[in-house]
XYZ file of N, CA and C in Angstrom:
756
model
N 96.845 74.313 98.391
C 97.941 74.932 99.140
C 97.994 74.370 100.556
N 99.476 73.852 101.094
C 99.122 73.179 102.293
C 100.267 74.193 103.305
N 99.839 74.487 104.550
C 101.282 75.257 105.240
C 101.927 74.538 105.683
N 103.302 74.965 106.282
C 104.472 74.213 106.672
C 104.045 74.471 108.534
N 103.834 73.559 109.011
C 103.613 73.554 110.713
C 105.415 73.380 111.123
N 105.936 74.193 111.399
C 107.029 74.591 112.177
C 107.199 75.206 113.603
N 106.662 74.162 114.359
C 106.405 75.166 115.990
C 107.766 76.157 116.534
N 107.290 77.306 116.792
C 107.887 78.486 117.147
C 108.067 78.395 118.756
N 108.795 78.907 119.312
C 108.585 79.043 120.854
C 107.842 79.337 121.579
N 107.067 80.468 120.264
C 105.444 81.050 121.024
C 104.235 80.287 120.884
N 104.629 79.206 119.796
C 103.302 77.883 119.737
C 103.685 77.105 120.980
N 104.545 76.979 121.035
C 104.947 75.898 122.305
C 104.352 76.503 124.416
N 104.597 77.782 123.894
C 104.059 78.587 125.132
C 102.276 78.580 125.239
N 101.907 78.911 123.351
C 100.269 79.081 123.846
C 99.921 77.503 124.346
N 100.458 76.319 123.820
C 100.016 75.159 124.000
C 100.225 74.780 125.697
N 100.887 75.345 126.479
C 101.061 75.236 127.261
C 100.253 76.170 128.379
N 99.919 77.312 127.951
C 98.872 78.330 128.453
C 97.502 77.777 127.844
N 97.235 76.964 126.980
C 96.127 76.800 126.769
C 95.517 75.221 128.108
N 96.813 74.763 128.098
C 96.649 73.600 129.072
C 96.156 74.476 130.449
N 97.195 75.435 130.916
C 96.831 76.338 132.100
C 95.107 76.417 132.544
N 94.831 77.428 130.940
C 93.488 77.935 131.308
C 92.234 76.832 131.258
N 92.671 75.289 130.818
C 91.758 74.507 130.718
C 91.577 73.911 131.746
N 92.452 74.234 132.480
C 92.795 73.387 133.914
C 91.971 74.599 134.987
N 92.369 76.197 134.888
C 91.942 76.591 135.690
C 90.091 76.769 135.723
N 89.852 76.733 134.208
C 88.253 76.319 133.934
C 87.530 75.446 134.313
N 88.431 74.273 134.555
C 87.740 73.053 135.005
C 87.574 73.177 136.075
N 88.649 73.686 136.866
C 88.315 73.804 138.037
C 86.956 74.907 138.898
N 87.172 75.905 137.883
C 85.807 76.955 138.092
C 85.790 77.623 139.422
N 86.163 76.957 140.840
C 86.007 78.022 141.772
C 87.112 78.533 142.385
N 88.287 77.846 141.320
C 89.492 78.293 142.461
C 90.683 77.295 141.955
N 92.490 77.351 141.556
C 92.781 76.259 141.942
C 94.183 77.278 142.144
N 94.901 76.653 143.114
C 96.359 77.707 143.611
C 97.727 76.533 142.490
N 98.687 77.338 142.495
C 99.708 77.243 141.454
C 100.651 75.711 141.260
N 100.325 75.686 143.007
C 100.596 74.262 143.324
C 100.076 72.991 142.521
N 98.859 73.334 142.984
C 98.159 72.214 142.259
C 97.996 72.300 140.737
N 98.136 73.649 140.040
C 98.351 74.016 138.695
C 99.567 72.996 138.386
N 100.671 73.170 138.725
C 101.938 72.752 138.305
C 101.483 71.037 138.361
N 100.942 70.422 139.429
C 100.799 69.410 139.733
C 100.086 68.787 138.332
N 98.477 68.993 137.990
C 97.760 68.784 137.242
C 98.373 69.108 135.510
N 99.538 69.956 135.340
C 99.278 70.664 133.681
C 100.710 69.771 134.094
N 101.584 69.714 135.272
C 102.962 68.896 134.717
C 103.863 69.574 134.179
N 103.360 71.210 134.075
C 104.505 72.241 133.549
C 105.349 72.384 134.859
N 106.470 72.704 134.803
C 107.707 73.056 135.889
C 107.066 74.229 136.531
N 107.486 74.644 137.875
C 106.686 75.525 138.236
C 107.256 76.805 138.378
N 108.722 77.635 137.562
C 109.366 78.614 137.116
C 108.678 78.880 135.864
N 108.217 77.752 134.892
C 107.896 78.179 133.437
C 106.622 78.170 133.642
N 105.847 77.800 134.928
C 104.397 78.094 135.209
C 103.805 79.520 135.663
N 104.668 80.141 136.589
C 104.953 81.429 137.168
C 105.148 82.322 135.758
N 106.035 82.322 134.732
C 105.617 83.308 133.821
C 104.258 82.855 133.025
N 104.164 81.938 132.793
C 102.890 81.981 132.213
C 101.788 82.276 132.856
N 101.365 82.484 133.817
C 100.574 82.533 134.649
C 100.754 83.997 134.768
N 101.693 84.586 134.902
C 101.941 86.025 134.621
C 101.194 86.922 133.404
N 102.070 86.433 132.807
C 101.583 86.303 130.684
C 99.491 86.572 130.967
N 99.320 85.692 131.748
C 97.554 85.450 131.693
C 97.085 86.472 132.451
N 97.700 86.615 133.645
C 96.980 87.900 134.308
C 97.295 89.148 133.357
N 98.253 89.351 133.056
C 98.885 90.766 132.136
C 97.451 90.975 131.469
N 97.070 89.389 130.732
C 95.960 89.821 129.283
C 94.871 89.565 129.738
N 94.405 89.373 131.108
C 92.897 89.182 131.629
C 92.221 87.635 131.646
N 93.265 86.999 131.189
C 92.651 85.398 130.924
C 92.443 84.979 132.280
N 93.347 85.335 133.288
C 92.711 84.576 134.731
C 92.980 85.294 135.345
N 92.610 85.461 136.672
C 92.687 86.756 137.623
C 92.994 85.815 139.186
N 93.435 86.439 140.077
C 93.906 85.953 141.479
C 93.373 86.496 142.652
N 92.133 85.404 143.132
C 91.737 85.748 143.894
C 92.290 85.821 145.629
N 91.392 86.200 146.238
C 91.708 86.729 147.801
C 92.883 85.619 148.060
N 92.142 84.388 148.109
C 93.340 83.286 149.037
C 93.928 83.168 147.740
N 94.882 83.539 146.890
C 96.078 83.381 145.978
C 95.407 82.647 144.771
N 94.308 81.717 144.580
C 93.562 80.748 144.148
C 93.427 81.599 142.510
N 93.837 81.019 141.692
C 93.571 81.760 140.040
C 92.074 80.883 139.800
N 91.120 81.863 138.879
C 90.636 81.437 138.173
C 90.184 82.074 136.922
N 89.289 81.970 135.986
C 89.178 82.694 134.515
C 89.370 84.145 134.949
N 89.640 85.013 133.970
C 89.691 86.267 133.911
C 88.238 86.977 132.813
N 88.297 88.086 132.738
C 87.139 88.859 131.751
C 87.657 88.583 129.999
N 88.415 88.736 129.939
C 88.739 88.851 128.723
C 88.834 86.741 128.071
N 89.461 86.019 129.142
C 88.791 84.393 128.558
C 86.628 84.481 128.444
N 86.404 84.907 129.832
C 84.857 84.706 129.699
C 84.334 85.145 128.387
N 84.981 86.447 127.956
C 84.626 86.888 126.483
C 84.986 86.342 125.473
N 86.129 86.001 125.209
C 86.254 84.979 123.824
C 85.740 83.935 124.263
N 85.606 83.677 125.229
C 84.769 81.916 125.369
C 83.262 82.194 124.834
N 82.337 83.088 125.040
C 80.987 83.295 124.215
C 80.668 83.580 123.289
N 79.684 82.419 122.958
C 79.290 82.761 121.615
C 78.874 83.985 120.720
N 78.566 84.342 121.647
C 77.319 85.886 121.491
C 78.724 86.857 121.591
N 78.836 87.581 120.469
C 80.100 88.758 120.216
C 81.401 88.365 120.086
N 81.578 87.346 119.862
C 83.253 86.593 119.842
C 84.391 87.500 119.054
N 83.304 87.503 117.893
C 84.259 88.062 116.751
C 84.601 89.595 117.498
N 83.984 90.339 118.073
C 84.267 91.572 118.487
C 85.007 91.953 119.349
N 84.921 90.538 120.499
C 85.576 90.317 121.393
C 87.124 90.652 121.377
N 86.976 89.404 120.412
C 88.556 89.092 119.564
C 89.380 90.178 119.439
N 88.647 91.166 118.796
C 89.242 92.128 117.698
C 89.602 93.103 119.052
N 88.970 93.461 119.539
C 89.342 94.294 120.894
C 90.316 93.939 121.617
N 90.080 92.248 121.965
C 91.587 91.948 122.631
C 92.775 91.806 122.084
N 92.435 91.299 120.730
C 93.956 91.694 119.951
C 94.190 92.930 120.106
N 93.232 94.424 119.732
C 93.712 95.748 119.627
C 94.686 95.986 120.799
N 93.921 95.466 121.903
C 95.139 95.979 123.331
C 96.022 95.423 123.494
N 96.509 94.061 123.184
C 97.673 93.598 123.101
C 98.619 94.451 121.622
N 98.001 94.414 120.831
C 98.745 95.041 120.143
C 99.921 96.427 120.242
N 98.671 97.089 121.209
C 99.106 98.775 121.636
C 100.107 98.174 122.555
N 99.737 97.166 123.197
C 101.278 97.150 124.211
C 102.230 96.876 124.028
N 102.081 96.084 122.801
C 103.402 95.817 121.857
C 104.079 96.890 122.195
N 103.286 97.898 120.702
C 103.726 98.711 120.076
C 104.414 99.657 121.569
N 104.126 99.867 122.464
C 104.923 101.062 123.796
C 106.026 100.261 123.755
N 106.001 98.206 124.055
C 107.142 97.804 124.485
C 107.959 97.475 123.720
N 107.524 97.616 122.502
C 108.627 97.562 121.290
C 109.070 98.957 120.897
N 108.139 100.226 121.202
C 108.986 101.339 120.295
C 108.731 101.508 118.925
N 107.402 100.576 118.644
C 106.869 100.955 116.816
C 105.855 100.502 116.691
N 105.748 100.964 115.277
C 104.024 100.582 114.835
C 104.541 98.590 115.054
N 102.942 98.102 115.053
C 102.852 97.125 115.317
C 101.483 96.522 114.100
N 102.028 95.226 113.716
C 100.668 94.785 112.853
C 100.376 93.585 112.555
N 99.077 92.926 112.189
C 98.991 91.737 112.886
C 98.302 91.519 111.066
N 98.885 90.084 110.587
C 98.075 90.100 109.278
C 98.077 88.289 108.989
N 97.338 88.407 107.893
C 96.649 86.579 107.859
C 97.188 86.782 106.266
N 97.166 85.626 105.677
C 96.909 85.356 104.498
C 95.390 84.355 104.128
N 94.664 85.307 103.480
C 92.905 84.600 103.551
C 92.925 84.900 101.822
N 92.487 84.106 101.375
C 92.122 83.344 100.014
C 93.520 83.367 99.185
N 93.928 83.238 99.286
C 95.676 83.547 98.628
C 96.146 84.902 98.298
N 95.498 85.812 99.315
C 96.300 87.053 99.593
C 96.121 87.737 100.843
N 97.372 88.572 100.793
C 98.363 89.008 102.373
C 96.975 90.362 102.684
N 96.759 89.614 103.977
C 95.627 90.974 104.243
C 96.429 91.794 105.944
N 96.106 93.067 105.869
C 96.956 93.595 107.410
C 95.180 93.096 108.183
N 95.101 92.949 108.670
C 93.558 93.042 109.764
C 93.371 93.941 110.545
N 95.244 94.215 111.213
C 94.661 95.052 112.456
C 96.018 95.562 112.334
N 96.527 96.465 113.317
C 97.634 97.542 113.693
C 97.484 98.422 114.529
N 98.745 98.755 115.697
C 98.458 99.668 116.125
C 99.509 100.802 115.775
N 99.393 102.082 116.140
C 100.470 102.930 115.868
C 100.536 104.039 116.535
N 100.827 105.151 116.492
C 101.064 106.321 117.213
C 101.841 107.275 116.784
N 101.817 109.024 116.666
C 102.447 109.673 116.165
C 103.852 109.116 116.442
N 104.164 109.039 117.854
C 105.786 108.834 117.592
C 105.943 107.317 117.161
N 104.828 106.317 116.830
C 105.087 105.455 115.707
C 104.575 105.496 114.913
N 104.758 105.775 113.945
C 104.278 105.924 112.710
C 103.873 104.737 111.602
N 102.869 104.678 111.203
C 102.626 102.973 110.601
C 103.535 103.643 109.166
N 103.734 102.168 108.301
C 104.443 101.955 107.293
C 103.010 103.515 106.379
N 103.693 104.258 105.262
C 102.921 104.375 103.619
C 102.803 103.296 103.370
N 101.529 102.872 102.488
C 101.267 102.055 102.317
C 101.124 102.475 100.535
N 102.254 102.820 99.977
C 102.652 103.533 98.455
C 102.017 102.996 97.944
N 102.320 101.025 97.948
C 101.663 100.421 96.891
C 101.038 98.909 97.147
N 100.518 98.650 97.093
C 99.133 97.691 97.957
C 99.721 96.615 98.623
N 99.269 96.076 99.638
C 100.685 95.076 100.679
C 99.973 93.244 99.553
N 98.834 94.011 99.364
C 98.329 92.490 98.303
C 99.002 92.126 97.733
N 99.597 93.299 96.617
C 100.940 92.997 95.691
C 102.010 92.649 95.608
N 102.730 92.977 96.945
C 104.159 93.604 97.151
C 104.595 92.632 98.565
N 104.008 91.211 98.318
C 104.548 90.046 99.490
C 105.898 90.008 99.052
N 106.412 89.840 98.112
C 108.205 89.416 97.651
C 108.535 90.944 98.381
N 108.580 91.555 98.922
C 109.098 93.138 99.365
C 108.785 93.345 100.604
N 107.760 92.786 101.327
C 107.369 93.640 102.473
C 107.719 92.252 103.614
N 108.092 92.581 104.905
C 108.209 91.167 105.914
C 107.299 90.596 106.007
N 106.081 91.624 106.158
C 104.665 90.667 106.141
C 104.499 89.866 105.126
N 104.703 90.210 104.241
C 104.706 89.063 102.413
C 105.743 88.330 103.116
N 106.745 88.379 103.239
C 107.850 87.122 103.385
C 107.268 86.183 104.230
N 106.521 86.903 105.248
C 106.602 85.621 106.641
C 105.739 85.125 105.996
N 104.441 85.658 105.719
C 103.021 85.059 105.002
C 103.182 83.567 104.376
N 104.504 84.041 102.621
C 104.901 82.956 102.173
C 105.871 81.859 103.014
N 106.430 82.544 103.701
C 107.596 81.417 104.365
C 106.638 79.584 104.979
N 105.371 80.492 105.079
C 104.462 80.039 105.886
C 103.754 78.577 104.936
N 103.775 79.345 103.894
C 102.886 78.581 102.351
C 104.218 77.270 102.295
N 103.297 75.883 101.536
C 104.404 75.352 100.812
C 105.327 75.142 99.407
N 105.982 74.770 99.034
C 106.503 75.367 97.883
C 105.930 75.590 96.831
N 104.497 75.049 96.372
C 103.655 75.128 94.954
C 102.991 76.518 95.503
N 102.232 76.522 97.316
C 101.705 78.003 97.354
C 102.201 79.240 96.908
N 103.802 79.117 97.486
C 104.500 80.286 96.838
C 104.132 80.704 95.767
N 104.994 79.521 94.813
C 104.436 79.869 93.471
C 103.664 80.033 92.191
N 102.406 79.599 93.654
C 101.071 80.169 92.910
C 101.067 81.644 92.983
N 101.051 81.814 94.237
C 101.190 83.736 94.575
C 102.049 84.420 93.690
N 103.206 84.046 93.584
C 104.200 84.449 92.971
C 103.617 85.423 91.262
N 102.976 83.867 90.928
C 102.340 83.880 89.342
C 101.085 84.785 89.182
N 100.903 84.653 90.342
C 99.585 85.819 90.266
C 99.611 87.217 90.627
N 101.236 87.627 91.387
C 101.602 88.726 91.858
C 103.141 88.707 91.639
N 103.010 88.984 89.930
C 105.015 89.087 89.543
C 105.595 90.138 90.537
N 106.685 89.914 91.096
C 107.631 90.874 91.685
C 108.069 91.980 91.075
N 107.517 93.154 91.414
C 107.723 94.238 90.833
C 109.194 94.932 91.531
N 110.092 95.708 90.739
C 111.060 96.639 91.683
C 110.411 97.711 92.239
N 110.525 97.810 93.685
C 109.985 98.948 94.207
C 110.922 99.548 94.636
N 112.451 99.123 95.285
C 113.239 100.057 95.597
C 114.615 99.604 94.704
N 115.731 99.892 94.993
C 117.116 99.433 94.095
C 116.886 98.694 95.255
N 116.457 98.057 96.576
C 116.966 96.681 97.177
C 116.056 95.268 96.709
N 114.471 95.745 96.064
C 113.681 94.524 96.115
C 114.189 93.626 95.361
N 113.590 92.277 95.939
C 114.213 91.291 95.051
C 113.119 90.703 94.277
N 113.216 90.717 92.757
C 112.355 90.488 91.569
C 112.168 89.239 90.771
N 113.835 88.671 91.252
C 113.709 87.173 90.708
C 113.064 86.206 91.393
N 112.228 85.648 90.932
C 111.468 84.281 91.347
C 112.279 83.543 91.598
N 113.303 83.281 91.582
C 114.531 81.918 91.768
C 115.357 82.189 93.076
N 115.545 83.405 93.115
C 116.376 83.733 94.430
C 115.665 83.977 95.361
N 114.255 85.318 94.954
C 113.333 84.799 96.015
C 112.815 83.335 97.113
N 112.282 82.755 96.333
C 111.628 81.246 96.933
C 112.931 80.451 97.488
N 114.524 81.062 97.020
C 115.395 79.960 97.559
C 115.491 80.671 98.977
N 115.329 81.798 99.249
C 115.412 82.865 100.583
C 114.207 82.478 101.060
N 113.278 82.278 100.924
C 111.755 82.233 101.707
C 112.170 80.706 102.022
N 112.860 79.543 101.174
C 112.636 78.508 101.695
C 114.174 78.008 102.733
N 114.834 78.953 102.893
C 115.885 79.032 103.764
C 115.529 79.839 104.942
N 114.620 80.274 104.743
C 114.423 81.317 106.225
C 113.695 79.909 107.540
N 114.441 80.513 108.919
C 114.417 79.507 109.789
C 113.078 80.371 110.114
N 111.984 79.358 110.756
C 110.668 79.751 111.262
C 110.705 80.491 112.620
N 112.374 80.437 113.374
C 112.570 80.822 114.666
C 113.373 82.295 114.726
N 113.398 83.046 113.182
C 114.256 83.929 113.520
C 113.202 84.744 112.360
N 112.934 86.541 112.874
C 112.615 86.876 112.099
C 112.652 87.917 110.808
N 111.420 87.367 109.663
C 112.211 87.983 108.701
C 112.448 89.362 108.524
N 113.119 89.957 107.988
C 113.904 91.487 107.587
C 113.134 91.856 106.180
N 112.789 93.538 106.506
C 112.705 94.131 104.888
C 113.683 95.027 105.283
N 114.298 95.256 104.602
C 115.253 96.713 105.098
C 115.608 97.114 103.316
N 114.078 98.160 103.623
C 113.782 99.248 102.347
C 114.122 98.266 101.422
N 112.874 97.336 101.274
C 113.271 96.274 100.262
C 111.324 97.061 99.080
N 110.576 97.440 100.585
C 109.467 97.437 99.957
C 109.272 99.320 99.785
N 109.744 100.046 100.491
C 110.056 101.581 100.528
C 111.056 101.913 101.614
N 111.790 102.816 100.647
C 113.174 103.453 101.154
C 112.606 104.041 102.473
N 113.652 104.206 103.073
C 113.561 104.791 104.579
C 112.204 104.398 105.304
N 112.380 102.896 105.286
C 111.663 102.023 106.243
C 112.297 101.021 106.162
N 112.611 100.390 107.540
C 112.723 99.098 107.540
C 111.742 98.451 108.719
N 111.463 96.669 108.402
C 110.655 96.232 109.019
C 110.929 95.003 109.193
N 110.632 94.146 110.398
C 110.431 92.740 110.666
C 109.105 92.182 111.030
N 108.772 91.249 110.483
C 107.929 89.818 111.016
C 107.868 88.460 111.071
N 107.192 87.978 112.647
C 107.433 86.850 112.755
C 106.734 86.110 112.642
N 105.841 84.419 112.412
C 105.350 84.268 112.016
C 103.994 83.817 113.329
N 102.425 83.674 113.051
C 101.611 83.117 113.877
C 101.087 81.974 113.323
N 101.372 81.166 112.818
C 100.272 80.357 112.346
C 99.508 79.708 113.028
N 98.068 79.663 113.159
C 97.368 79.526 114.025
C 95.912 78.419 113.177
N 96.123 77.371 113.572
C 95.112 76.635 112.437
C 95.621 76.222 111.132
N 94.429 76.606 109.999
C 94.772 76.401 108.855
C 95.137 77.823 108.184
N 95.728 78.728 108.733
C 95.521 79.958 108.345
C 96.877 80.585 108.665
N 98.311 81.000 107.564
C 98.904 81.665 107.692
C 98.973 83.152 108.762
N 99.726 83.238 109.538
C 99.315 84.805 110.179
C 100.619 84.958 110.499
N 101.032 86.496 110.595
C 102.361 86.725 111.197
C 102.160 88.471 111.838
N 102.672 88.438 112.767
C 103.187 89.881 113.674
C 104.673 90.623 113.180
N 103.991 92.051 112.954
C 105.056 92.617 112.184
C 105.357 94.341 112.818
N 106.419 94.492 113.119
C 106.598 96.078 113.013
C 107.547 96.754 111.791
N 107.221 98.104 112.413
C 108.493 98.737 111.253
C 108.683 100.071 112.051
N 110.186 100.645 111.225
C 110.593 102.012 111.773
C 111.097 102.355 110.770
N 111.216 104.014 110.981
C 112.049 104.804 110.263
C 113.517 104.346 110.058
N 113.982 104.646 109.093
C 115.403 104.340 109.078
C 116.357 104.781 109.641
N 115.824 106.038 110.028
C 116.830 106.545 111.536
C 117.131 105.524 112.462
N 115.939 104.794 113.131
C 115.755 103.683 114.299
C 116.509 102.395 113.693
N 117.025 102.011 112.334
C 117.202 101.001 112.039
C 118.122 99.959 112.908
N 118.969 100.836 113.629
C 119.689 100.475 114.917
C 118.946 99.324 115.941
N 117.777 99.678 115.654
C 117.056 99.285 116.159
C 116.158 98.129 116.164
N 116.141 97.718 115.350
C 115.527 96.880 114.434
C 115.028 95.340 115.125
N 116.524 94.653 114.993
C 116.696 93.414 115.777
C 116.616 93.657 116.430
N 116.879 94.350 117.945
C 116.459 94.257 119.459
C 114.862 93.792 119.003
N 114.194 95.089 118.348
C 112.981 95.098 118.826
C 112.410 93.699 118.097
N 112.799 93.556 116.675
C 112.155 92.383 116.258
C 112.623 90.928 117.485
N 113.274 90.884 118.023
C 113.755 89.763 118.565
C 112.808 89.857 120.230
N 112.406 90.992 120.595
C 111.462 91.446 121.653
C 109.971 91.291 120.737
N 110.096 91.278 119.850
C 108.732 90.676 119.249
C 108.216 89.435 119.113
N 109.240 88.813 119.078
C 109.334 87.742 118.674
C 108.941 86.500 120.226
N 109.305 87.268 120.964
C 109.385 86.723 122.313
C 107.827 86.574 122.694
N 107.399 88.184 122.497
C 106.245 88.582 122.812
C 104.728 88.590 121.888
N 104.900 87.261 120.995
C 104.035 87.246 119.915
C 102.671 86.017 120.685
N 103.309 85.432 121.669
C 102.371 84.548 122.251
C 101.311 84.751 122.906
N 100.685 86.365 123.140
C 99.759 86.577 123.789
C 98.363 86.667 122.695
N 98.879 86.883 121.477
C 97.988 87.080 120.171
C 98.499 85.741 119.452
N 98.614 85.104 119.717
C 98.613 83.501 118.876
C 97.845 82.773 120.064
N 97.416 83.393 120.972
C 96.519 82.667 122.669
C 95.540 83.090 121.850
N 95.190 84.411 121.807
C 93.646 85.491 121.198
C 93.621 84.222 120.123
N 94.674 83.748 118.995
C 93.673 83.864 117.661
C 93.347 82.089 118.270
N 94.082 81.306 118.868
C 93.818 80.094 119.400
C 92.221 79.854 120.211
N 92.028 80.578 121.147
C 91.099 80.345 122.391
C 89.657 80.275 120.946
């Protein structure tokens, strides 16, 4: 199974924040924005939000004379000793901030051995995460997280998954055919994201967009009640914006 590398706006941002923080590392005691812009060659309007973006998530911090350098949260994914825990913590808080600045549950999932796993999520009474009726392993042709997952795969991955997880009807909207499916997964643009709307359970709808990060499918996903459905695209399209601080986490 090989994935489709389709850079997103938010790959193009971490690659460019990853230049940032390698620059402000090297430097180690100090370097001001000036000379940032100078050295990384980024414009220095699209340097100013990113540089923003980094303080928000702890990657670099600003000292007395204006001078950036690492923050707590890079020193921690940079060590060896607790990484994995690290990780998981700093995704959790980016996540929760999603979820306030989007207005919903929020969830972050991989595809690992040829099936759709959630890893992490955040939520809150007044967001409520998806029922999870019937297993998200099963139910990729139905749920956004399954769509983006596969969108992600190339055309034999699909329909390996496919063969190993027939499309069941879960609502009068899911779609069951293998033929119309894979022609929708292989028409979906990597820059816009995908829609369930009560494809996988009635009175939910949901979007996700995709992370791929490595060799490893991943995508960021919310959902709402169908009351909020109004809602939907703003927020998926504010997700979408805001997916680059956790494609930095799964990168560093």
């Amino acid at each position: 199974m090989a994935l489709r590398h389709e850079p997103t706006a938010s790959y193009h941002s971490v690659q460019d924040a990853l230049r940032v923080l390698e620059t402000v590392a090297r430097r180690g005691t100090g370097i001001n924005e000036t000379e940032l812009a100078r050295e990384t060659g980024i414009a220095t309007e699209r340097l100013t939000t990113l540089l923003r973006m980094l303080r928000r998530e702890a990657y670099v911090e600003q000292i007395a004379d204006g001078a950036y350098v690492t923050g707590a949260a890079f020193v921690r994914l940079g060590s060896a000793d607790g990484h994995r825990q690290a990780l998981r913590d700093t995704l959790q808080q980016t996540l929760e901030r999603l979820r306030d600045s989007v207005g919903a549950a929020v969830y972050l999932s991989r595809y690992v051995d040829g099936e759709v796993r959630v890893t992490q999520y955040a939520d809150s009474p007044a967001t409520p995460k998806v029922n999870e009726w019937v297993d998200f392993r099963y139910s990729a042709h139905a749920t956004a997280v399954g769509k983006s997952l596969l969108t992600q795969l190339d055309h034999e991955g699909r329909r390996d998954h496919l063969a190993r997880h027939r499309p069941a009807r879960l609502t009068s909207r899911t779609i069951t055919s293998d033929r119309l499916l894979l022609s929708k997964l292989a028409a979906q643009p990597p820059t816009v994201p995908v829609l369930d709307l009560q494809e996988y359970a009635v009175g939910t709808v949901c979007a996700a967009v995709p992370l791929t990060a490595g060799s490893t499918a991943g995508c960021l996903a919310l959902s709402l009640p169908l009351a909020h459905a109004h809602r939907l695209r703003r927020a998926a399209d504010a997700l979408n914006r805001n997916a680059a601080p956790v494609l930095l986490s799964l990168a560093i």
